[in-house]
PDB file of C-alpha atoms in Angstrom:
ATOM      1  CA  MET X   1      -2.400 -30.678  22.727  1.00  0.00           C
ATOM      2  CA  PHE X   2       1.148 -29.226  22.719  1.00  0.00           C
ATOM      3  CA  CYS X   3       4.037 -31.363  21.419  1.00  0.00           C
ATOM      4  CA  VAL X   4       7.581 -31.010  20.148  1.00  0.00           C
ATOM      5  CA  LYS X   5       8.817 -33.381  17.458  1.00  0.00           C
ATOM      6  CA  ASP X   6      11.500 -34.175  15.145  1.00  0.00           C
ATOM      7  CA  PRO X   7      10.392 -32.168  12.208  1.00  0.00           C
ATOM      8  CA  GLN X   8      11.028 -35.166  10.109  1.00  0.00           C
ATOM      9  CA  GLN X   9       8.340 -37.182  11.867  1.00  0.00           C
ATOM     10  CA  SER X  10       5.868 -34.355  11.070  1.00  0.00           C
ATOM     11  CA  LYS X  11       6.487 -33.958   7.347  1.00  0.00           C
ATOM     12  CA  PRO X  12       3.749 -36.641   6.288  1.00  0.00           C
ATOM     13  CA  LEU X  13       1.165 -35.010   8.308  1.00  0.00           C
ATOM     14  CA  TRP X  14       1.856 -31.563   6.988  1.00  0.00           C
ATOM     15  CA  ALA X  15       2.356 -32.834   3.381  1.00  0.00           C
ATOM     16  CA  ASN X  16      -1.228 -33.967   3.424  1.00  0.00           C
ATOM     17  CA  ARG X  17      -2.015 -30.381   4.193  1.00  0.00           C
ATOM     18  CA  GLY X  18      -0.016 -29.319   1.285  1.00  0.00           C
ATOM     19  CA  VAL X  19       3.063 -27.989   3.165  1.00  0.00           C
ATOM     20  CA  HIS X  20       6.421 -29.305   2.749  1.00  0.00           C
ATOM     21  CA  TRP X  21      10.000 -28.239   3.884  1.00  0.00           C
ATOM     22  CA  VAL X  22      13.758 -28.922   3.276  1.00  0.00           C
ATOM     23  CA  GLN X  23      16.366 -28.368   5.942  1.00  0.00           C
ATOM     24  CA  ASN X  24      20.187 -28.414   5.465  1.00  0.00           C
ATOM     25  CA  SER X  25      23.202 -26.283   6.289  1.00  0.00           C
ATOM     26  CA  ARG X  26      22.424 -23.814   3.488  1.00  0.00           C
ATOM     27  CA  LEU X  27      18.696 -22.999   3.974  1.00  0.00           C
ATOM     28  CA  ILE X  28      15.432 -23.961   5.407  1.00  0.00           C
ATOM     29  CA  HIS X  29      12.744 -23.863   2.677  1.00  0.00           C
ATOM     30  CA  ILE X  30       9.072 -24.195   3.488  1.00  0.00           C
ATOM     31  CA  LYS X  31       6.735 -24.706   0.513  1.00  0.00           C
ATOM     32  CA  SER X  32       3.005 -24.726   0.257  1.00  0.00           C
ATOM     33  CA  ASP X  33       0.927 -26.282  -2.568  1.00  0.00           C
ATOM     34  CA  ARG X  34      -1.519 -23.383  -2.281  1.00  0.00           C
ATOM     35  CA  ARG X  35      -0.503 -19.733  -1.567  1.00  0.00           C
ATOM     36  CA  LEU X  36      -0.126 -19.093   2.071  1.00  0.00           C
ATOM     37  CA  ARG X  37      -1.555 -15.685   3.377  1.00  0.00           C
ATOM     38  CA  THR X  38       1.405 -14.217   5.183  1.00  0.00           C
ATOM     39  CA  ILE X  39       2.569 -11.321   7.333  1.00  0.00           C
ATOM     40  CA  SER X  40       6.191 -10.802   7.604  1.00  0.00           C
ATOM     41  CA  SER X  41       8.765  -8.377   8.677  1.00  0.00           C
ATOM     42  CA  ALA X  42      11.424 -10.151   6.277  1.00  0.00           C
ATOM     43  CA  ILE X  43      13.501  -7.933   3.907  1.00  0.00           C
ATOM     44  CA  HIS X  44      12.221  -9.751   0.908  1.00  0.00           C
ATOM     45  CA  GLY X  45       8.479 -10.426   0.688  1.00  0.00           C
ATOM     46  CA  GLY X  46       7.634  -8.470   3.873  1.00  0.00           C
ATOM     47  CA  GLY X  47       4.195  -7.034   4.806  1.00  0.00           C
ATOM     48  CA  MET X  48       0.986  -8.880   3.773  1.00  0.00           C
ATOM     49  CA  ASN X  49       1.162 -11.120   1.016  1.00  0.00           C
ATOM     50  CA  ASN X  50       0.190 -14.364  -0.705  1.00  0.00           C
ATOM     51  CA  LEU X  51       3.124 -16.609  -1.220  1.00  0.00           C
ATOM     52  CA  TYR X  52       4.075 -20.170  -1.788  1.00  0.00           C
ATOM     53  CA  ASP X  53       7.578 -20.111  -0.469  1.00  0.00           C
ATOM     54  CA  ILE X  54       9.358 -19.219   2.887  1.00  0.00           C
ATOM     55  CA  VAL X  55      13.058 -19.426   2.761  1.00  0.00           C
ATOM     56  CA  ASN X  56      15.583 -18.728   5.634  1.00  0.00           C
ATOM     57  CA  PHE X  57      19.069 -18.612   4.078  1.00  0.00           C
ATOM     58  CA  LYS X  58      22.465 -19.253   5.909  1.00  0.00           C
ATOM     59  CA  VAL X  59      24.896 -16.284   5.598  1.00  0.00           C
ATOM     60  CA  PRO X  60      28.453 -16.119   6.966  1.00  0.00           C
ATOM     61  CA  ARG X  61      29.289 -14.109  10.264  1.00  0.00           C
ATOM     62  CA  THR X  62      31.236 -11.812   7.977  1.00  0.00           C
ATOM     63  CA  TYR X  63      28.047 -11.078   5.729  1.00  0.00           C
ATOM     64  CA  ASN X  64      28.241  -7.411   4.667  1.00  0.00           C
ATOM     65  CA  CYS X  65      26.002  -6.401   1.700  1.00  0.00           C
ATOM     66  CA  ASP X  66      24.574  -3.074   0.763  1.00  0.00           C
ATOM     67  CA  THR X  67      21.689  -4.482  -1.141  1.00  0.00           C
ATOM     68  CA  PRO X  68      20.503  -7.422   0.928  1.00  0.00           C
ATOM     69  CA  LYS X  69      17.040  -7.563  -0.804  1.00  0.00           C
ATOM     70  CA  LEU X  70      18.689  -7.991  -4.130  1.00  0.00           C
ATOM     71  CA  ASP X  71      20.940 -10.566  -2.846  1.00  0.00           C
ATOM     72  CA  LEU X  72      17.897 -12.468  -1.386  1.00  0.00           C
ATOM     73  CA  SER X  73      16.229 -12.250  -4.735  1.00  0.00           C
ATOM     74  CA  LEU X  74      19.058 -13.590  -6.513  1.00  0.00           C
ATOM     75  CA  ARG X  75      19.389 -16.609  -4.064  1.00  0.00           C
ATOM     76  CA  LEU X  76      15.672 -17.266  -4.749  1.00  0.00           C
ATOM     77  CA  SER X  77      16.295 -17.168  -8.441  1.00  0.00           C
ATOM     78  CA  GLN X  78      19.181 -19.724  -8.183  1.00  0.00           C
ATOM     79  CA  LEU X  79      16.420 -22.060  -6.337  1.00  0.00           C
ATOM     80  CA  GLY X  80      14.187 -21.548  -9.287  1.00  0.00           C
ATOM     81  CA  ILE X  81      11.790 -19.539  -7.157  1.00  0.00           C
ATOM     82  CA  SER X  82       9.962 -16.596  -8.252  1.00  0.00           C
ATOM     83  CA  GLY X  83      10.656 -13.444  -6.014  1.00  0.00           C
ATOM     84  CA  ASN X  84       6.981 -12.492  -6.353  1.00  0.00           C
ATOM     85  CA  ASP X  85       6.035 -15.876  -4.537  1.00  0.00           C
ATOM     86  CA  ALA X  86       8.362 -15.963  -1.792  1.00  0.00           C
ATOM     87  CA  THR X  87       9.356 -14.192   1.360  1.00  0.00           C
ATOM     88  CA  ALA X  88      13.102 -14.534   2.278  1.00  0.00           C
ATOM     89  CA  LEU X  89      15.236 -14.129   5.415  1.00  0.00           C
ATOM     90  CA  MET X  90      18.923 -14.743   6.350  1.00  0.00           C
ATOM     91  CA  THR X  91      20.667 -15.766   9.439  1.00  0.00           C
ATOM     92  CA  ALA X  92      24.196 -16.380  10.480  1.00  0.00           C
ATOM     93  CA  ALA X  93      22.966 -19.092  13.024  1.00  0.00           C
ATOM     94  CA  ARG X  94      23.455 -22.697  12.251  1.00  0.00           C
ATOM     95  CA  LEU X  95      20.449 -23.925  10.444  1.00  0.00           C
ATOM     96  CA  ASP X  96      20.960 -27.507  11.968  1.00  0.00           C
ATOM     97  CA  ASP X  97      20.356 -26.042  15.280  1.00  0.00           C
ATOM     98  CA  ALA X  98      16.752 -24.734  14.509  1.00  0.00           C
ATOM     99  CA  GLY X  99      14.080 -25.328  16.922  1.00  0.00           C
ATOM    100  CA  TRP X 100      10.799 -26.859  15.809  1.00  0.00           C
ATOM    101  CA  ALA X 101       7.650 -27.017  17.571  1.00  0.00           C
ATOM    102  CA  GLU X 102       4.132 -28.344  16.704  1.00  0.00           C
ATOM    103  CA  VAL X 103       0.718 -27.907  18.088  1.00  0.00           C
ATOM    104  CA  GLN X 104      -2.434 -30.060  16.782  1.00  0.00           C
ATOM    105  CA  GLY X 105      -5.626 -28.415  17.826  1.00  0.00           C
ATOM    106  CA  ALA X 106      -9.090 -29.639  17.186  1.00  0.00           C
ATOM    107  CA  GLN X 107      -9.800 -27.025  14.424  1.00  0.00           C
ATOM    108  CA  TRP X 108      -6.251 -25.733  13.516  1.00  0.00           C
ATOM    109  CA  SER X 109      -2.619 -26.733  13.615  1.00  0.00           C
ATOM    110  CA  ILE X 110       0.466 -24.791  14.286  1.00  0.00           C
ATOM    111  CA  LEU X 111       4.000 -25.440  13.032  1.00  0.00           C
ATOM    112  CA  VAL X 112       7.004 -23.282  14.366  1.00  0.00           C
ATOM    113  CA  CYS X 113      10.672 -23.157  13.162  1.00  0.00           C
ATOM    114  CA  VAL X 114      13.115 -20.799  14.806  1.00  0.00           C
ATOM    115  CA  THR X 115      16.798 -20.155  14.070  1.00  0.00           C
ATOM    116  CA  ALA X 116      18.346 -18.248  16.967  1.00  0.00           C
ATOM    117  CA  GLY X 117      21.804 -16.508  17.504  1.00  0.00           C
ATOM    118  CA  PHE X 118      22.307 -13.952  20.267  1.00  0.00           C
ATOM    119  CA  SER X 119      25.650 -12.165  19.348  1.00  0.00           C
ATOM    120  CA  ASN X 120      23.737  -8.739  19.030  1.00  0.00           C
ATOM    121  CA  ALA X 121      21.212  -9.222  21.802  1.00  0.00           C
ATOM    122  CA  ALA X 122      19.387  -5.876  22.468  1.00  0.00           C
ATOM    123  CA  ARG X 123      16.712  -4.654  24.838  1.00  0.00           C
ATOM    124  CA  VAL X 124      14.431  -1.462  24.354  1.00  0.00           C
ATOM    125  CA  CYS X 125      16.147   1.366  26.000  1.00  0.00           C
ATOM    126  CA  GLY X 126      19.131  -0.714  26.555  1.00  0.00           C
ATOM    127  CA  GLU X 127      22.888  -0.639  25.346  1.00  0.00           C
ATOM    128  CA  TYR X 128      23.978  -2.635  22.550  1.00  0.00           C
ATOM    129  CA  LEU X 129      26.590  -2.236  19.693  1.00  0.00           C
ATOM    130  CA  LYS X 130      25.097  -2.210  16.113  1.00  0.00           C
ATOM    131  CA  SER X 131      28.587  -3.419  14.811  1.00  0.00           C
ATOM    132  CA  LEU X 132      28.599  -6.884  16.385  1.00  0.00           C
ATOM    133  CA  GLU X 133      28.448  -9.981  14.177  1.00  0.00           C
ATOM    134  CA  PRO X 134      25.156 -10.859  12.823  1.00  0.00           C
ATOM    135  CA  GLY X 135      23.045 -12.818  15.207  1.00  0.00           C
ATOM    136  CA  THR X 136      19.382 -12.931  14.835  1.00  0.00           C
ATOM    137  CA  ILE X 137      16.210 -14.589  15.901  1.00  0.00           C
ATOM    138  CA  ASN X 138      14.189 -15.796  12.733  1.00  0.00           C
ATOM    139  CA  THR X 139      10.736 -17.155  13.629  1.00  0.00           C
ATOM    140  CA  ILE X 140       8.512 -18.762  11.123  1.00  0.00           C
ATOM    141  CA  VAL X 141       4.973 -19.849  11.998  1.00  0.00           C
ATOM    142  CA  ILE X 142       2.833 -21.910   9.631  1.00  0.00           C
ATOM    143  CA  VAL X 143      -1.028 -22.086  10.581  1.00  0.00           C
ATOM    144  CA  ASP X 144      -3.173 -24.788   9.100  1.00  0.00           C
ATOM    145  CA  GLY X 145      -6.527 -22.722   9.548  1.00  0.00           C
ATOM    146  CA  TYR X 146      -8.133 -19.503   8.193  1.00  0.00           C
ATOM    147  CA  MET X 147      -7.001 -16.244  10.010  1.00  0.00           C
ATOM    148  CA  THR X 148      -8.538 -12.817   9.822  1.00  0.00           C
ATOM    149  CA  GLU X 149      -6.281  -9.836   9.018  1.00  0.00           C
ATOM    150  CA  GLU X 150      -6.635  -8.719  12.645  1.00  0.00           C
ATOM    151  CA  ALA X 151      -5.576 -12.063  13.784  1.00  0.00           C
ATOM    152  CA  PHE X 152      -2.312 -11.848  11.761  1.00  0.00           C
ATOM    153  CA  VAL X 153      -1.335  -8.657  13.195  1.00  0.00           C
ATOM    154  CA  GLU X 154      -2.106  -9.792  16.838  1.00  0.00           C
ATOM    155  CA  SER X 155      -0.116 -12.912  16.199  1.00  0.00           C
ATOM    156  CA  VAL X 156       2.979 -10.972  15.803  1.00  0.00           C
ATOM    157  CA  ILE X 157       2.406  -9.476  19.213  1.00  0.00           C
ATOM    158  CA  THR X 158       1.976 -13.053  20.744  1.00  0.00           C
ATOM    159  CA  VAL X 159       5.009 -14.274  18.823  1.00  0.00           C
ATOM    160  CA  THR X 160       7.159 -11.229  20.102  1.00  0.00           C
ATOM    161  CA  GLU X 161       5.757 -11.773  23.732  1.00  0.00           C
ATOM    162  CA  ALA X 162       6.839 -15.475  23.539  1.00  0.00           C
ATOM    163  CA  LYS X 163      10.420 -14.438  22.246  1.00  0.00           C
ATOM    164  CA  ALA X 164      10.998 -11.884  25.194  1.00  0.00           C
ATOM    165  CA  ALA X 165       9.703 -14.685  27.692  1.00  0.00           C
ATOM    166  CA  ALA X 166      12.218 -17.234  26.092  1.00  0.00           C
ATOM    167  CA  LEU X 167      15.127 -14.868  26.212  1.00  0.00           C
ATOM    168  CA  SER X 168      14.411 -14.007  29.898  1.00  0.00           C
ATOM    169  CA  ASP X 169      14.376 -17.664  30.930  1.00  0.00           C
ATOM    170  CA  LEU X 170      17.578 -18.249  28.930  1.00  0.00           C
ATOM    171  CA  ALA X 171      19.071 -15.526  30.732  1.00  0.00           C
ATOM    172  CA  VAL X 172      20.345 -13.684  27.564  1.00  0.00           C
ATOM    173  CA  THR X 173      21.679 -10.253  28.519  1.00  0.00           C
ATOM    174  CA  CYS X 174      22.674  -7.115  26.885  1.00  0.00           C
ATOM    175  CA  LEU X 175      25.990  -5.372  27.154  1.00  0.00           C
ATOM    176  CA  ASP X 176      24.464  -3.484  30.272  1.00  0.00           C
ATOM    177  CA  GLY X 177      23.758  -6.771  31.892  1.00  0.00           C
ATOM    178  CA  ARG X 178      20.114  -6.420  31.551  1.00  0.00           C
ATOM    179  CA  ILE X 179      17.978  -9.354  30.132  1.00  0.00           C
ATOM    180  CA  ALA X 180      17.581  -8.951  26.215  1.00  0.00           C
ATOM    181  CA  THR X 181      14.033  -8.732  24.651  1.00  0.00           C
ATOM    182  CA  GLY X 182      15.388  -9.787  21.287  1.00  0.00           C
ATOM    183  CA  THR X 183      18.282  -8.907  18.890  1.00  0.00           C
ATOM    184  CA  THR X 184      18.803  -5.983  16.576  1.00  0.00           C
ATOM    185  CA  THR X 185      17.907  -7.904  13.423  1.00  0.00           C
ATOM    186  CA  ASP X 186      14.974 -10.302  14.307  1.00  0.00           C
ATOM    187  CA  ALA X 187      12.409 -11.228  11.820  1.00  0.00           C
ATOM    188  CA  VAL X 188       9.040 -13.031  11.896  1.00  0.00           C
ATOM    189  CA  VAL X 189       6.918 -14.815   9.216  1.00  0.00           C
ATOM    190  CA  VAL X 190       3.293 -15.938   9.912  1.00  0.00           C
ATOM    191  CA  GLY X 191       1.603 -17.882   7.116  1.00  0.00           C
ATOM    192  CA  ALA X 192      -1.925 -19.630   7.116  1.00  0.00           C
ATOM    193  CA  THR X 193      -3.149 -21.930   4.620  1.00  0.00           C
ATOM    194  CA  GLN X 194      -6.623 -20.339   4.574  1.00  0.00           C
ATOM    195  CA  PRO X 195      -8.885 -23.262   3.293  1.00  0.00           C
ATOM    196  CA  PRO X 196     -12.082 -21.776   2.401  1.00  0.00           C
ATOM    197  CA  GLU X 197     -14.045 -24.415   4.431  1.00  0.00           C
ATOM    198  CA  TYR X 198     -12.310 -23.338   7.533  1.00  0.00           C
ATOM    199  CA  GLN X 199     -13.420 -19.852   7.143  1.00  0.00           C
ATOM    200  CA  ARG X 200     -17.141 -20.946   7.267  1.00  0.00           C
ATOM    201  CA  GLU X 201     -16.552 -23.468  10.248  1.00  0.00           C
ATOM    202  CA  CYS X 202     -13.535 -22.360  12.431  1.00  0.00           C
ATOM    203  CA  LEU X 203     -12.467 -18.868  11.581  1.00  0.00           C
ATOM    204  CA  ILE X 204      -9.506 -17.639  13.685  1.00  0.00           C
ATOM    205  CA  GLU X 205     -10.243 -14.232  14.736  1.00  0.00           C
ATOM    206  CA  TYR X 206      -8.152 -13.666  17.953  1.00  0.00           C
ATOM    207  CA  THR X 207      -4.616 -14.811  18.561  1.00  0.00           C
ATOM    208  CA  GLY X 208      -3.853 -13.140  21.857  1.00  0.00           C
ATOM    209  CA  LEU X 209      -3.107 -14.917  25.057  1.00  0.00           C
ATOM    210  CA  ALA X 210      -6.483 -14.986  26.229  1.00  0.00           C
ATOM    211  CA  THR X 211      -7.522 -17.480  23.439  1.00  0.00           C
ATOM    212  CA  GLU X 212      -6.490 -21.153  23.248  1.00  0.00           C
ATOM    213  CA  PHE X 213      -4.986 -20.478  19.896  1.00  0.00           C
ATOM    214  CA  GLY X 214      -2.845 -17.614  21.094  1.00  0.00           C
ATOM    215  CA  GLU X 215      -1.713 -19.510  24.158  1.00  0.00           C
ATOM    216  CA  GLN X 216      -0.689 -22.565  22.117  1.00  0.00           C
ATOM    217  CA  LEU X 217       1.079 -20.285  19.639  1.00  0.00           C
ATOM    218  CA  ALA X 218       3.013 -18.559  22.318  1.00  0.00           C
ATOM    219  CA  MET X 219       3.926 -21.829  23.851  1.00  0.00           C
ATOM    220  CA  ALA X 220       5.165 -23.236  20.608  1.00  0.00           C
ATOM    221  CA  VAL X 221       7.273 -20.225  19.856  1.00  0.00           C
ATOM    222  CA  TYR X 222       8.844 -20.310  23.376  1.00  0.00           C
ATOM    223  CA  THR X 223       9.602 -23.884  23.078  1.00  0.00           C
ATOM    224  CA  ALA X 224      11.089 -23.629  19.723  1.00  0.00           C
ATOM    225  CA  ILE X 225      13.231 -20.399  20.684  1.00  0.00           C
ATOM    226  CA  CYS X 226      14.428 -22.138  23.859  1.00  0.00           C
ATOM    227  CA  GLU X 227      15.390 -25.210  21.838  1.00  0.00           C
ATOM    228  CA  SER X 228      17.497 -23.355  19.231  1.00  0.00           C
ATOM    229  CA  GLY X 229      18.856 -20.778  21.713  1.00  0.00           C
ATOM    230  CA  GLN X 230      19.971 -23.535  24.159  1.00  0.00           C
ATOM    231  CA  ARG X 231      21.923 -25.050  21.225  1.00  0.00           C
ATOM    232  CA  TYR X 232      23.510 -21.643  20.456  1.00  0.00           C
ATOM    233  CA  ILE X 233      24.572 -20.930  23.965  1.00  0.00           C
ATOM    234  CA  LEU X 234      26.138 -24.449  24.430  1.00  0.00           C
ATOM    235  CA  ARG X 235      28.190 -23.930  21.071  1.00  0.00           C
ATOM    236  CA  GLN X 236      29.377 -20.608  22.523  1.00  0.00           C
ATOM    237  CA  GLN X 237      30.413 -22.094  25.671  1.00  0.00           C
ATOM    238  CA  ASN X 238      32.415 -24.716  23.843  1.00  0.00           C
ATOM    239  CA  ASN X 239      33.633 -22.376  21.067  1.00  0.00           C
ATOM    240  CA  THR X 240      32.247 -24.517  18.418  1.00  0.00           C
TER     241      THR X 240
END
């Protein structure tokens, strides 16, 4: 059931479900033909919303803006995207190093895209410097299925647990040498297509690790973070 693919190979399958994306050195833009129900911690378009667009923007490592929400709104406007229809994130990580993972279930499908940078790795109750250059883990999850509100909230827990497991296995550490559980600026977006027929026939009510959906969601996020994280680590080792 679980697979990892070149995202280009998955495009036709997801396009048939009304989900499209563009990836280049400036942004990763995921667009839906119908409004996605989303939960997000993003600066712009966070909380629970019904949105068409999810955009992850590349910013320089020297990025320093007192009004990041306004900045993101202007970036969306330049793309012709209404700020009311989108959630937007930003990262200093290289977007061509993004990790992608996909699961095709019998009654739902999951697509995950992660951009990872660990320059400000952090751990709960650990030591870290808030002044370090920006590095973040942005996780975008698209679900072709119908999720309850409770399932959305629980999915964020599952995504976060998968992130912590990936950082542990990648041996990402904080300043005090302990394993990091994230960075100081991580963000997550979970969006679902919510087709009405799915609500009747295969409603997703639970997304924790005790469920097949939650298990596969966690594995997809874990895999995508490891893929992007390994590329980041290799670049740091090679100073590229």
